Amino acid sequence: MDIDTLLIILLALSFPICAIIGLVLAIKARRGVAALTERLDRIEAELRARRVQTAAAPEAPPETRQEEVPPAPPAPAEPEAPRTPVPAIAAAAPTMPPQGQGFEEKLGTRWAVWVGGIALALGGVFLVRYSIEQNLLDPTTRIILGGLFALGLIGAGEWLRRQERAIALPGIPAANVPSILTAAGTCTAFASAYAAYALYDLIGPGTVFVLLGAIAVLAMVAATLHGPTLAALGLVGAMGSPLLVSSHRPQPWALVVYLAFVVLPAYGVARLRLWRWLALAGAAGALAWALPIFLLDSADALPAMVHLAIQTAFAAFFLVVDPYRNGTDDEASIDWHATLTLLAFAMAGVIVASSVVAGDARPVFVGIIALILLATGIRFAPASPAAAWAALATVGALIVWPIRTMLGKDPGNLFYQSGDAFALRPDALGSYLTFALISSPVIAGASLFRLARSRNLPLAIAAWYAGAATAGPLLALVAAYWRVAEFERSLSFALVAGMLALAFVSAITWLSRQPDREAANIRLGIGATASAALAALALGLTFALDKGMLTVAFALTALGTTWVADRISIPALRYAVGAIGLIVLGRLIWNPTIVEGNPGPLIVNWLLWGYGIPAVSFFLASRLLERTGRDRVVQLTESLSIVFATFLVFFEIRHALHAGDPLADRFNLLEAGLLATESLAFAILLTRLDIRRTDPVYRWGSLIFKLVSVALCAAGLLVFENPLLTDEPIPGGTFFNALIPAYLLPSILAILLALAEQDARPSLYSRTSAILGMLLQMTYVGLEIRRIFQGPNLGFWRGFSQGEQWSYSVALLLTGIALLGVGLLRDIRFARLASAVYLVLAVLKVFIIDLANLEGVVRALSFIGLGLVLIGIGLVYQRLLAQRPGDAAASH
């Protein structure tokens, strides 16, 4: 080593040492000046206060001074020790409260120190990097100098901590100078030890274990003495050191060991000083390093697996096991910070398990993660969600397991379809299925046992155990069925589902024999396992039958769950019914035709099963649930039954009219009429139900159906699909044709809806329905007359014959007479007014259209018929008014 290199090294080391000495001296001088300045300020404030008090005090009047009571004689003085005389002003100066810090104070006393500490830590790391890049020193010398620099920083921090009281700065919070210096030295020590092992191979794994452990213990002890600043900066610096100290040969195993020794002191300090934030920060840092470790060696996932397993165990112990080791179940509440941290580790494990390079270690790794989570959740009630996280980790692993890549071909099914029915597929699939068959029952059994053996367990915590015991195996079965059979028909998976249902039935029997079977947690377990048994049976049907049976299976599961909830009276199961209903609804929205292609023959097809059974199931479920009160769940299930029934009729209509294609992009007159008929029928039904028992489901449902029917009739039947405008041929014969379901049937239903709304809705509702019915009836009569005279094509540009025009007049007169008769017999004023409208239209048509277009006998008959009808109506009204003198007087 030449003299120039030595000088460079000495200068590089002298800069931080001089900076530290200058910093200490500056702090002492600044604190002394601040103390003197504060004392002068107090003296000046006291002088100003006395001058103001003397100037403001008025002189007492003479009479007041004469009446003053003389002071009491002083008590005999106690002998006191002599003391040094103090100026009066200084002795009387009050203690002034510390003034708020300005920008200058913060910048000079706190921020500068914090930034300086960070700069010292980075300087140590960059000094190592510079020596490497310039090849100034051999590796051993570099590591020794780095260690000496770290010791110097730590020693300076400890010396300043012991001198902290002597150099305290009044009125300004401490800037944690000792803590920052110690943290910087700790970071430098970690970086030096890590570089000695990973970069230069100067020490082996055993030595680095001891060295990193010693540094970690030193940092932990120092943090307990120096406060949270050292803990935070030390953790951040230690976590970031591997990013700054680079290497051409990354060592993922060294990083795994390093992070383990870094996180342990953080957990230890958090435990000693009760700094929970530090424990959570350490867990978050370890979790953040999982992906970089995985990416360091793309050909081997074992380091990332070991890292996640170790860190999951650390997090479980320090966040759950140690804090709650003396807790009881009746006082437990869920620790969401700890449980969400464990969930993050579980999800990270699933991501690592998705890699092909995980190989045969995958089931062992996922099993270890699941066991850690399961043991934590089962033993400690505040971490009960961890049991569900264990089930979630296994299900996630089953979903992301790359079995297609490992097999290189489609496995087709759980077992071979020919030969031995129980001959397993190749080893890759065998390990996959073995993991599924072992992990799920273990998690479910442990969770169910914990649920049954715990007394005074809060219901919110018991629900997590019930969910892990029931939902976990079901989701694992669905995941395996998806990955292996790809949602195709599979008798083997149906057999497994049946066995799972039997296992749940056995669990129900075991829970029913418990001594405290009336306890809330036991009842919850019975309800959950009963629902799971029904779900397993439903899945078995789904696996054994075609794809469309999935909707049917879930609907029957909802009905079975409702029956169980009614028999056992478990409120939680009511919400499960609503959740299943939403799942069924989502399934139908995803695939409205139930199956791909043509759903089958007319009426009896997959649409009937896929929509009809859910409609009936949820209707019966609503009736069962209503026995214990009509709440939101009952309204939801009843609404779902109405929705499923509506879609059943809707898709059956389209299936029948479009050659088996319910999703066809065509629309015609007959379809518009049938859909309007459907909407009006549902509106009448819900209106009558609302009259019998007022309920938002019926009220809003009837209103929605009515709006849909009005839109279909006004836009579809009267405008866009009107054969007068489209000239599309009318299917059917002369009298029995598409005009009957398109216009006549909706007009009748609209009139019935108006009658149903007459006494239960505002008058606007019934009048709207009545007007809609009259418009549809008038349109039907007119189009039917034109069908008789013109044939299937009814375009208005084809012209009108004299007989056709005369028939329109007769139809208007007959309709008016019929409405008048109904209005008089039933005393319906609206019908009588409607008859007047028809008669006025007839008069206008006769005197305007018929007079101009008709000739000969037809014209005469038109006028004669109109005259006779009008005279007859006049006679009828005269007789009516004669019988009702009160009404006649009122009319005048």
Short mmCIF file of C-alpha atoms in Angstrom, two decimals, residues 386-735:
data_model
loop_
_atom_site.label_atom_id
_atom_site.label_comp_id
_atom_site.label_asym_id
_atom_site.label_seq_id
_atom_site.Cartn_x
_atom_site.Cartn_y
_atom_site.Cartn_z
CA ALA A 386 -55.77 -17.37 10.45
CA ALA A 387 -57.55 -20.74 10.34
CA ALA A 388 -59.52 -19.48 7.37
CA TRP A 389 -56.29 -18.12 5.87
CA ALA A 390 -54.85 -21.65 6.08
CA ALA A 391 -57.79 -22.97 4.09
CA LEU A 392 -57.45 -20.07 1.68
CA ALA A 393 -53.74 -20.82 1.18
CA THR A 394 -54.46 -24.45 0.29
CA VAL A 395 -57.26 -23.48 -2.09
CA GLY A 396 -55.05 -20.85 -3.71
CA ALA A 397 -52.26 -23.38 -4.15
CA LEU A 398 -54.68 -25.83 -5.78
CA ILE A 399 -55.79 -23.11 -8.18
CA VAL A 400 -52.33 -21.92 -9.24
CA TRP A 401 -50.67 -25.35 -9.19
CA PRO A 402 -49.15 -25.74 -12.71
CA ILE A 403 -50.37 -29.29 -13.26
CA ARG A 404 -50.85 -28.79 -17.01
CA THR A 405 -47.20 -27.88 -17.47
CA MET A 406 -46.03 -30.69 -15.23
CA LEU A 407 -48.11 -33.38 -16.90
CA GLY A 408 -47.62 -32.20 -20.44
CA LYS A 409 -51.08 -33.49 -21.38
CA ASP A 410 -54.68 -33.21 -20.36
CA PRO A 411 -55.24 -35.45 -17.34
CA GLY A 412 -58.96 -35.62 -18.20
CA ASN A 413 -60.27 -36.75 -14.83
CA LEU A 414 -59.46 -37.70 -11.28
CA PHE A 415 -59.26 -41.36 -12.27
CA TYR A 416 -58.89 -43.19 -15.52
CA GLN A 417 -62.14 -43.58 -17.42
CA SER A 418 -61.28 -47.14 -18.47
CA GLY A 419 -59.71 -50.03 -16.68
CA ASP A 420 -59.29 -49.78 -12.92
CA ALA A 421 -61.70 -47.09 -11.72
CA PHE A 422 -59.34 -46.09 -8.94
CA ALA A 423 -56.07 -45.99 -10.90
CA LEU A 424 -54.50 -42.63 -10.29
CA ARG A 425 -52.94 -40.48 -12.97
CA PRO A 426 -49.16 -39.82 -13.11
CA ASP A 427 -47.12 -38.74 -10.11
CA ALA A 428 -47.57 -35.02 -10.69
CA LEU A 429 -51.33 -35.35 -10.50
CA GLY A 430 -51.00 -37.81 -7.66
CA SER A 431 -49.12 -35.30 -5.47
CA TYR A 432 -51.68 -32.64 -6.37
CA LEU A 433 -54.63 -34.80 -5.32
CA THR A 434 -52.84 -36.15 -2.26
CA PHE A 435 -52.18 -32.62 -1.05
CA ALA A 436 -55.85 -31.73 -1.59
CA LEU A 437 -57.12 -34.86 0.18
CA ILE A 438 -54.85 -34.35 3.21
CA SER A 439 -54.71 -30.60 3.78
CA SER A 440 -58.41 -29.77 3.52
CA PRO A 441 -59.67 -32.42 6.01
CA VAL A 442 -56.94 -31.52 8.51
CA ILE A 443 -57.86 -27.82 8.45
CA ALA A 444 -61.58 -28.55 8.56
CA GLY A 445 -61.29 -31.08 11.39
CA ALA A 446 -59.09 -28.87 13.54
CA SER A 447 -61.37 -25.87 13.06
CA LEU A 448 -64.49 -27.88 13.86
CA PHE A 449 -62.88 -29.37 16.97
CA ARG A 450 -61.87 -25.88 18.16
CA LEU A 451 -65.41 -24.66 17.57
CA ALA A 452 -66.96 -27.51 19.51
CA ARG A 453 -64.56 -27.56 22.47
CA SER A 454 -64.60 -23.82 23.18
CA ARG A 455 -67.03 -22.30 25.62
CA ASN A 456 -67.97 -18.64 25.86
CA LEU A 457 -66.53 -18.08 22.39
CA PRO A 458 -67.77 -14.85 20.80
CA LEU A 459 -69.97 -15.50 17.79
CA ALA A 460 -67.82 -13.32 15.52
CA ILE A 461 -64.80 -15.52 16.28
CA ALA A 462 -66.75 -18.78 16.11
CA ALA A 463 -67.93 -17.84 12.63
CA TRP A 464 -64.33 -17.93 11.36
CA TYR A 465 -63.84 -21.47 12.67
CA ALA A 466 -67.16 -22.54 11.15
CA GLY A 467 -66.19 -21.00 7.82
CA ALA A 468 -62.77 -22.69 7.80
CA ALA A 469 -64.39 -26.05 8.64
CA THR A 470 -67.07 -25.86 5.94
CA ALA A 471 -66.16 -23.43 3.18
CA GLY A 472 -62.53 -24.61 3.03
CA PRO A 473 -63.20 -28.21 1.87
CA LEU A 474 -65.93 -27.08 -0.52
CA LEU A 475 -63.69 -24.51 -2.17
CA ALA A 476 -60.82 -27.01 -2.36
CA LEU A 477 -63.14 -29.51 -4.07
CA VAL A 478 -64.29 -26.91 -6.59
CA ALA A 479 -60.69 -25.82 -7.25
CA ALA A 480 -59.52 -29.39 -7.87
CA TYR A 481 -62.53 -30.07 -10.08
CA TRP A 482 -61.75 -26.96 -12.08
CA ARG A 483 -58.05 -27.70 -12.57
CA VAL A 484 -58.38 -31.44 -13.23
CA ALA A 485 -61.75 -31.92 -14.95
CA GLU A 486 -62.09 -28.37 -16.31
CA PHE A 487 -65.78 -28.20 -15.32
CA GLU A 488 -66.63 -31.22 -17.46
CA ARG A 489 -68.88 -34.03 -16.30
CA SER A 490 -66.98 -36.22 -13.81
CA LEU A 491 -68.44 -39.14 -11.87
CA SER A 492 -65.23 -39.44 -9.85
CA PHE A 493 -65.51 -35.94 -8.46
CA ALA A 494 -69.22 -36.53 -7.84
CA LEU A 495 -68.20 -39.52 -5.70
CA VAL A 496 -65.76 -37.35 -3.73
CA ALA A 497 -68.49 -34.75 -3.22
CA GLY A 498 -70.83 -37.42 -1.89
CA MET A 499 -68.17 -38.60 0.55
CA LEU A 500 -67.65 -35.03 1.69
CA ALA A 501 -71.39 -34.67 2.27
CA LEU A 502 -71.33 -37.82 4.42
CA ALA A 503 -68.41 -36.37 6.40
CA PHE A 504 -70.42 -33.23 7.10
CA VAL A 505 -73.41 -35.31 8.18
CA SER A 506 -71.13 -37.18 10.59
CA ALA A 507 -69.93 -33.83 11.92
CA ILE A 508 -73.54 -32.78 12.50
CA THR A 509 -74.16 -35.96 14.49
CA TRP A 510 -71.02 -35.41 16.56
CA LEU A 511 -71.91 -31.80 17.32
CA SER A 512 -75.46 -32.75 18.29
CA ARG A 513 -74.09 -35.10 20.96
CA GLN A 514 -72.04 -32.43 22.67
CA PRO A 515 -73.07 -31.70 26.28
CA ASP A 516 -73.59 -28.00 25.61
CA ARG A 517 -75.23 -28.44 22.22
CA GLU A 518 -77.56 -25.50 22.95
CA ALA A 519 -74.63 -23.11 23.06
CA ALA A 520 -74.42 -20.52 20.31
CA ASN A 521 -71.15 -21.84 18.89
CA ILE A 522 -72.48 -25.41 18.70
CA ARG A 523 -75.65 -24.27 17.00
CA LEU A 524 -73.57 -22.24 14.58
CA GLY A 525 -71.43 -25.30 13.84
CA ILE A 526 -74.48 -27.49 13.27
CA GLY A 527 -76.02 -24.95 10.92
CA ALA A 528 -72.78 -24.41 9.01
CA THR A 529 -72.06 -28.13 8.59
CA ALA A 530 -75.66 -28.82 7.57
CA SER A 531 -75.44 -26.14 4.92
CA ALA A 532 -72.06 -27.51 3.82
CA ALA A 533 -73.53 -31.01 3.52
CA LEU A 534 -76.26 -29.68 1.29
CA ALA A 535 -73.69 -27.74 -0.74
CA ALA A 536 -71.57 -30.88 -1.15
CA LEU A 537 -74.59 -32.78 -2.42
CA ALA A 538 -75.36 -29.94 -4.80
CA LEU A 539 -71.78 -30.00 -6.07
CA GLY A 540 -72.03 -33.76 -6.53
CA LEU A 541 -75.07 -33.26 -8.71
CA THR A 542 -73.21 -30.59 -10.62
CA PHE A 543 -70.21 -32.84 -11.18
CA ALA A 544 -72.34 -35.80 -12.26
CA LEU A 545 -74.76 -33.88 -14.46
CA ASP A 546 -74.32 -31.32 -17.21
CA LYS A 547 -73.12 -27.76 -16.68
CA GLY A 548 -76.60 -26.32 -16.37
CA MET A 549 -77.20 -28.22 -13.15
CA LEU A 550 -74.81 -25.93 -11.29
CA THR A 551 -77.51 -23.28 -11.03
CA VAL A 552 -80.04 -25.89 -9.97
CA ALA A 553 -77.66 -27.27 -7.35
CA PHE A 554 -77.04 -23.88 -5.77
CA ALA A 555 -80.76 -23.09 -5.73
CA LEU A 556 -81.54 -26.37 -3.97
CA THR A 557 -78.70 -25.66 -1.56
CA ALA A 558 -80.32 -22.33 -0.69
CA LEU A 559 -83.64 -24.05 -0.03
CA GLY A 560 -81.96 -26.67 2.15
CA THR A 561 -80.07 -24.00 4.07
CA THR A 562 -83.35 -22.20 4.66
CA TRP A 563 -84.89 -25.37 6.05
CA VAL A 564 -81.93 -25.85 8.38
CA ALA A 565 -82.11 -22.23 9.51
CA ASP A 566 -85.83 -22.61 10.24
CA ARG A 567 -85.30 -25.77 12.27
CA ILE A 568 -82.24 -24.65 14.22
CA SER A 569 -82.93 -20.90 14.38
CA ILE A 570 -79.45 -19.70 13.47
CA PRO A 571 -79.61 -16.09 12.20
CA ALA A 572 -76.32 -16.37 10.33
CA LEU A 573 -77.75 -18.97 7.97
CA ARG A 574 -80.42 -16.52 6.82
CA TYR A 575 -77.71 -14.33 5.35
CA ALA A 576 -76.12 -17.40 3.77
CA VAL A 577 -79.35 -17.93 1.83
CA GLY A 578 -79.17 -14.39 0.48
CA ALA A 579 -75.51 -14.85 -0.44
CA ILE A 580 -76.29 -18.07 -2.33
CA GLY A 581 -79.08 -16.26 -4.13
CA LEU A 582 -76.67 -13.58 -5.31
CA ILE A 583 -74.28 -16.30 -6.49
CA VAL A 584 -77.06 -17.91 -8.52
CA LEU A 585 -77.98 -14.53 -9.97
CA GLY A 586 -74.36 -13.89 -10.94
CA ARG A 587 -74.13 -17.34 -12.53
CA LEU A 588 -77.20 -16.62 -14.65
CA ILE A 589 -75.94 -13.21 -15.66
CA TRP A 590 -72.65 -14.81 -16.72
CA ASN A 591 -74.42 -17.43 -18.83
CA PRO A 592 -78.10 -16.52 -19.36
CA THR A 593 -78.82 -19.54 -21.54
CA ILE A 594 -77.66 -21.97 -18.78
CA VAL A 595 -75.84 -24.11 -21.34
CA GLU A 596 -73.98 -23.35 -24.53
CA GLY A 597 -76.00 -23.40 -27.73
CA ASN A 598 -79.63 -24.46 -27.96
CA PRO A 599 -81.11 -25.02 -24.48
CA GLY A 600 -83.35 -27.81 -25.79
CA PRO A 601 -86.91 -28.38 -26.99
CA LEU A 602 -89.83 -26.03 -26.48
CA ILE A 603 -90.90 -25.37 -22.85
CA VAL A 604 -89.18 -28.38 -21.23
CA ASN A 605 -85.55 -27.40 -21.66
CA TRP A 606 -82.56 -26.13 -19.69
CA LEU A 607 -84.22 -22.76 -19.31
CA LEU A 608 -87.04 -24.37 -17.34
CA TRP A 609 -84.60 -26.11 -14.99
CA GLY A 610 -82.10 -23.26 -14.79
CA TYR A 611 -84.66 -20.56 -14.02
CA GLY A 612 -87.74 -22.41 -12.85
CA ILE A 613 -86.13 -24.38 -10.03
CA PRO A 614 -84.33 -21.31 -8.61
CA ALA A 615 -87.59 -19.35 -8.81
CA VAL A 616 -89.52 -22.02 -6.90
CA SER A 617 -86.65 -22.66 -4.47
CA PHE A 618 -86.25 -19.03 -3.46
CA PHE A 619 -90.01 -18.53 -3.25
CA LEU A 620 -90.27 -21.45 -0.81
CA ALA A 621 -87.18 -20.16 1.00
CA SER A 622 -88.83 -16.77 1.48
CA ARG A 623 -91.91 -18.43 2.94
CA LEU A 624 -89.81 -20.46 5.39
CA LEU A 625 -87.71 -17.48 6.41
CA GLU A 626 -90.80 -15.34 6.89
CA ARG A 627 -91.90 -17.49 9.80
CA THR A 628 -89.39 -15.70 12.02
CA GLY A 629 -89.99 -12.21 10.65
CA ARG A 630 -89.96 -10.38 7.35
CA ASP A 631 -86.54 -8.78 7.15
CA ARG A 632 -84.23 -7.75 4.33
CA VAL A 633 -83.19 -11.34 3.68
CA VAL A 634 -86.80 -12.39 3.12
CA GLN A 635 -87.33 -9.47 0.77
CA LEU A 636 -84.13 -10.36 -1.09
CA THR A 637 -85.06 -14.02 -1.55
CA GLU A 638 -88.58 -13.13 -2.68
CA SER A 639 -87.19 -10.55 -5.09
CA LEU A 640 -84.83 -13.17 -6.51
CA SER A 641 -87.73 -15.58 -7.05
CA ILE A 642 -89.59 -12.87 -8.97
CA VAL A 643 -86.49 -12.09 -11.04
CA PHE A 644 -85.88 -15.74 -11.88
CA ALA A 645 -89.53 -16.25 -12.83
CA THR A 646 -89.41 -13.16 -15.03
CA PHE A 647 -86.29 -14.32 -16.86
CA LEU A 648 -87.78 -17.79 -17.26
CA VAL A 649 -90.79 -16.43 -19.16
CA PHE A 650 -88.62 -13.94 -21.06
CA PHE A 651 -86.10 -16.49 -22.34
CA GLU A 652 -88.77 -19.10 -23.03
CA ILE A 653 -90.53 -16.57 -25.28
CA ARG A 654 -87.34 -15.77 -27.16
CA HIS A 655 -86.38 -19.43 -27.34
CA ALA A 656 -89.75 -20.26 -28.91
CA LEU A 657 -89.75 -17.36 -31.37
CA HIS A 658 -86.13 -17.51 -32.53
CA ALA A 659 -85.57 -21.19 -33.29
CA GLY A 660 -83.94 -22.05 -30.00
CA ASP A 661 -81.66 -18.99 -29.75
CA PRO A 662 -82.65 -16.95 -26.65
CA LEU A 663 -79.91 -14.41 -27.35
CA ALA A 664 -80.88 -13.69 -30.96
CA ASP A 665 -80.49 -10.09 -32.08
CA ARG A 666 -83.93 -10.04 -33.73
CA PHE A 667 -87.16 -8.51 -32.43
CA ASN A 668 -90.65 -8.70 -33.92
CA LEU A 669 -94.28 -7.83 -33.29
CA LEU A 670 -95.26 -11.09 -31.63
CA GLU A 671 -92.30 -10.96 -29.24
CA ALA A 672 -93.11 -7.38 -28.25
CA GLY A 673 -96.72 -8.35 -27.56
CA LEU A 674 -95.81 -11.42 -25.50
CA LEU A 675 -93.24 -9.49 -23.46
CA ALA A 676 -95.79 -6.75 -22.83
CA THR A 677 -98.25 -9.44 -21.75
CA GLU A 678 -95.64 -10.87 -19.37
CA SER A 679 -94.90 -7.46 -17.84
CA LEU A 680 -98.59 -6.64 -17.37
CA ALA A 681 -99.28 -10.06 -15.81
CA PHE A 682 -96.48 -9.63 -13.27
CA ALA A 683 -97.63 -6.05 -12.57
CA ILE A 684 -101.18 -7.30 -11.81
CA LEU A 685 -99.86 -10.07 -9.56
CA LEU A 686 -97.57 -7.80 -7.54
CA THR A 687 -100.22 -5.08 -7.28
CA ARG A 688 -102.71 -7.54 -5.78
CA LEU A 689 -100.05 -8.84 -3.38
CA ASP A 690 -99.27 -5.26 -2.36
CA ILE A 691 -102.97 -4.60 -1.71
CA ARG A 692 -103.15 -7.68 0.49
CA ARG A 693 -99.94 -6.79 2.39
CA THR A 694 -98.02 -3.60 1.76
CA ASP A 695 -94.36 -4.29 1.06
CA PRO A 696 -91.61 -2.46 -0.88
CA VAL A 697 -90.89 -5.57 -2.95
CA TYR A 698 -94.43 -5.69 -4.30
CA ARG A 699 -94.83 -1.94 -4.65
CA TRP A 700 -91.59 -1.28 -6.51
CA GLY A 701 -91.85 -4.51 -8.46
CA SER A 702 -95.32 -3.66 -9.78
CA LEU A 703 -94.16 -0.17 -10.71
CA ILE A 704 -91.12 -1.51 -12.60
CA PHE A 705 -93.18 -4.04 -14.51
CA LYS A 706 -95.75 -1.39 -15.39
CA LEU A 707 -93.07 0.97 -16.72
CA VAL A 708 -91.61 -1.83 -18.82
CA SER A 709 -95.02 -2.71 -20.22
CA VAL A 710 -95.80 0.93 -21.07
CA ALA A 711 -92.43 1.23 -22.84
CA LEU A 712 -92.97 -1.99 -24.80
CA CYS A 713 -96.49 -1.01 -25.85
CA ALA A 714 -95.83 2.63 -26.66
CA ALA A 715 -92.50 2.15 -28.42
CA GLY A 716 -92.73 -1.41 -29.66
CA LEU A 717 -96.35 -2.17 -30.49
CA LEU A 718 -97.59 1.28 -31.47
CA VAL A 719 -94.49 2.60 -33.27
CA PHE A 720 -91.52 0.42 -34.17
CA GLU A 721 -93.31 -2.91 -34.70
CA ASN A 722 -96.67 -1.53 -35.85
CA PRO A 723 -97.57 -3.49 -39.03
CA LEU A 724 -99.15 -0.36 -40.50
CA LEU A 725 -95.66 1.17 -40.54
CA THR A 726 -93.49 -1.91 -41.13
CA ASP A 727 -95.76 -3.80 -43.59
CA GLU A 728 -94.43 -7.04 -42.09
CA PRO A 729 -96.79 -9.97 -42.73
CA ILE A 730 -99.00 -10.99 -39.81
CA PRO A 731 -98.47 -14.65 -38.86
CA GLY A 732 -101.64 -16.74 -38.55
CA GLY A 733 -105.04 -16.84 -40.18
CA THR A 734 -107.65 -14.19 -40.79
CA PHE A 735 -109.07 -14.15 -37.27
#
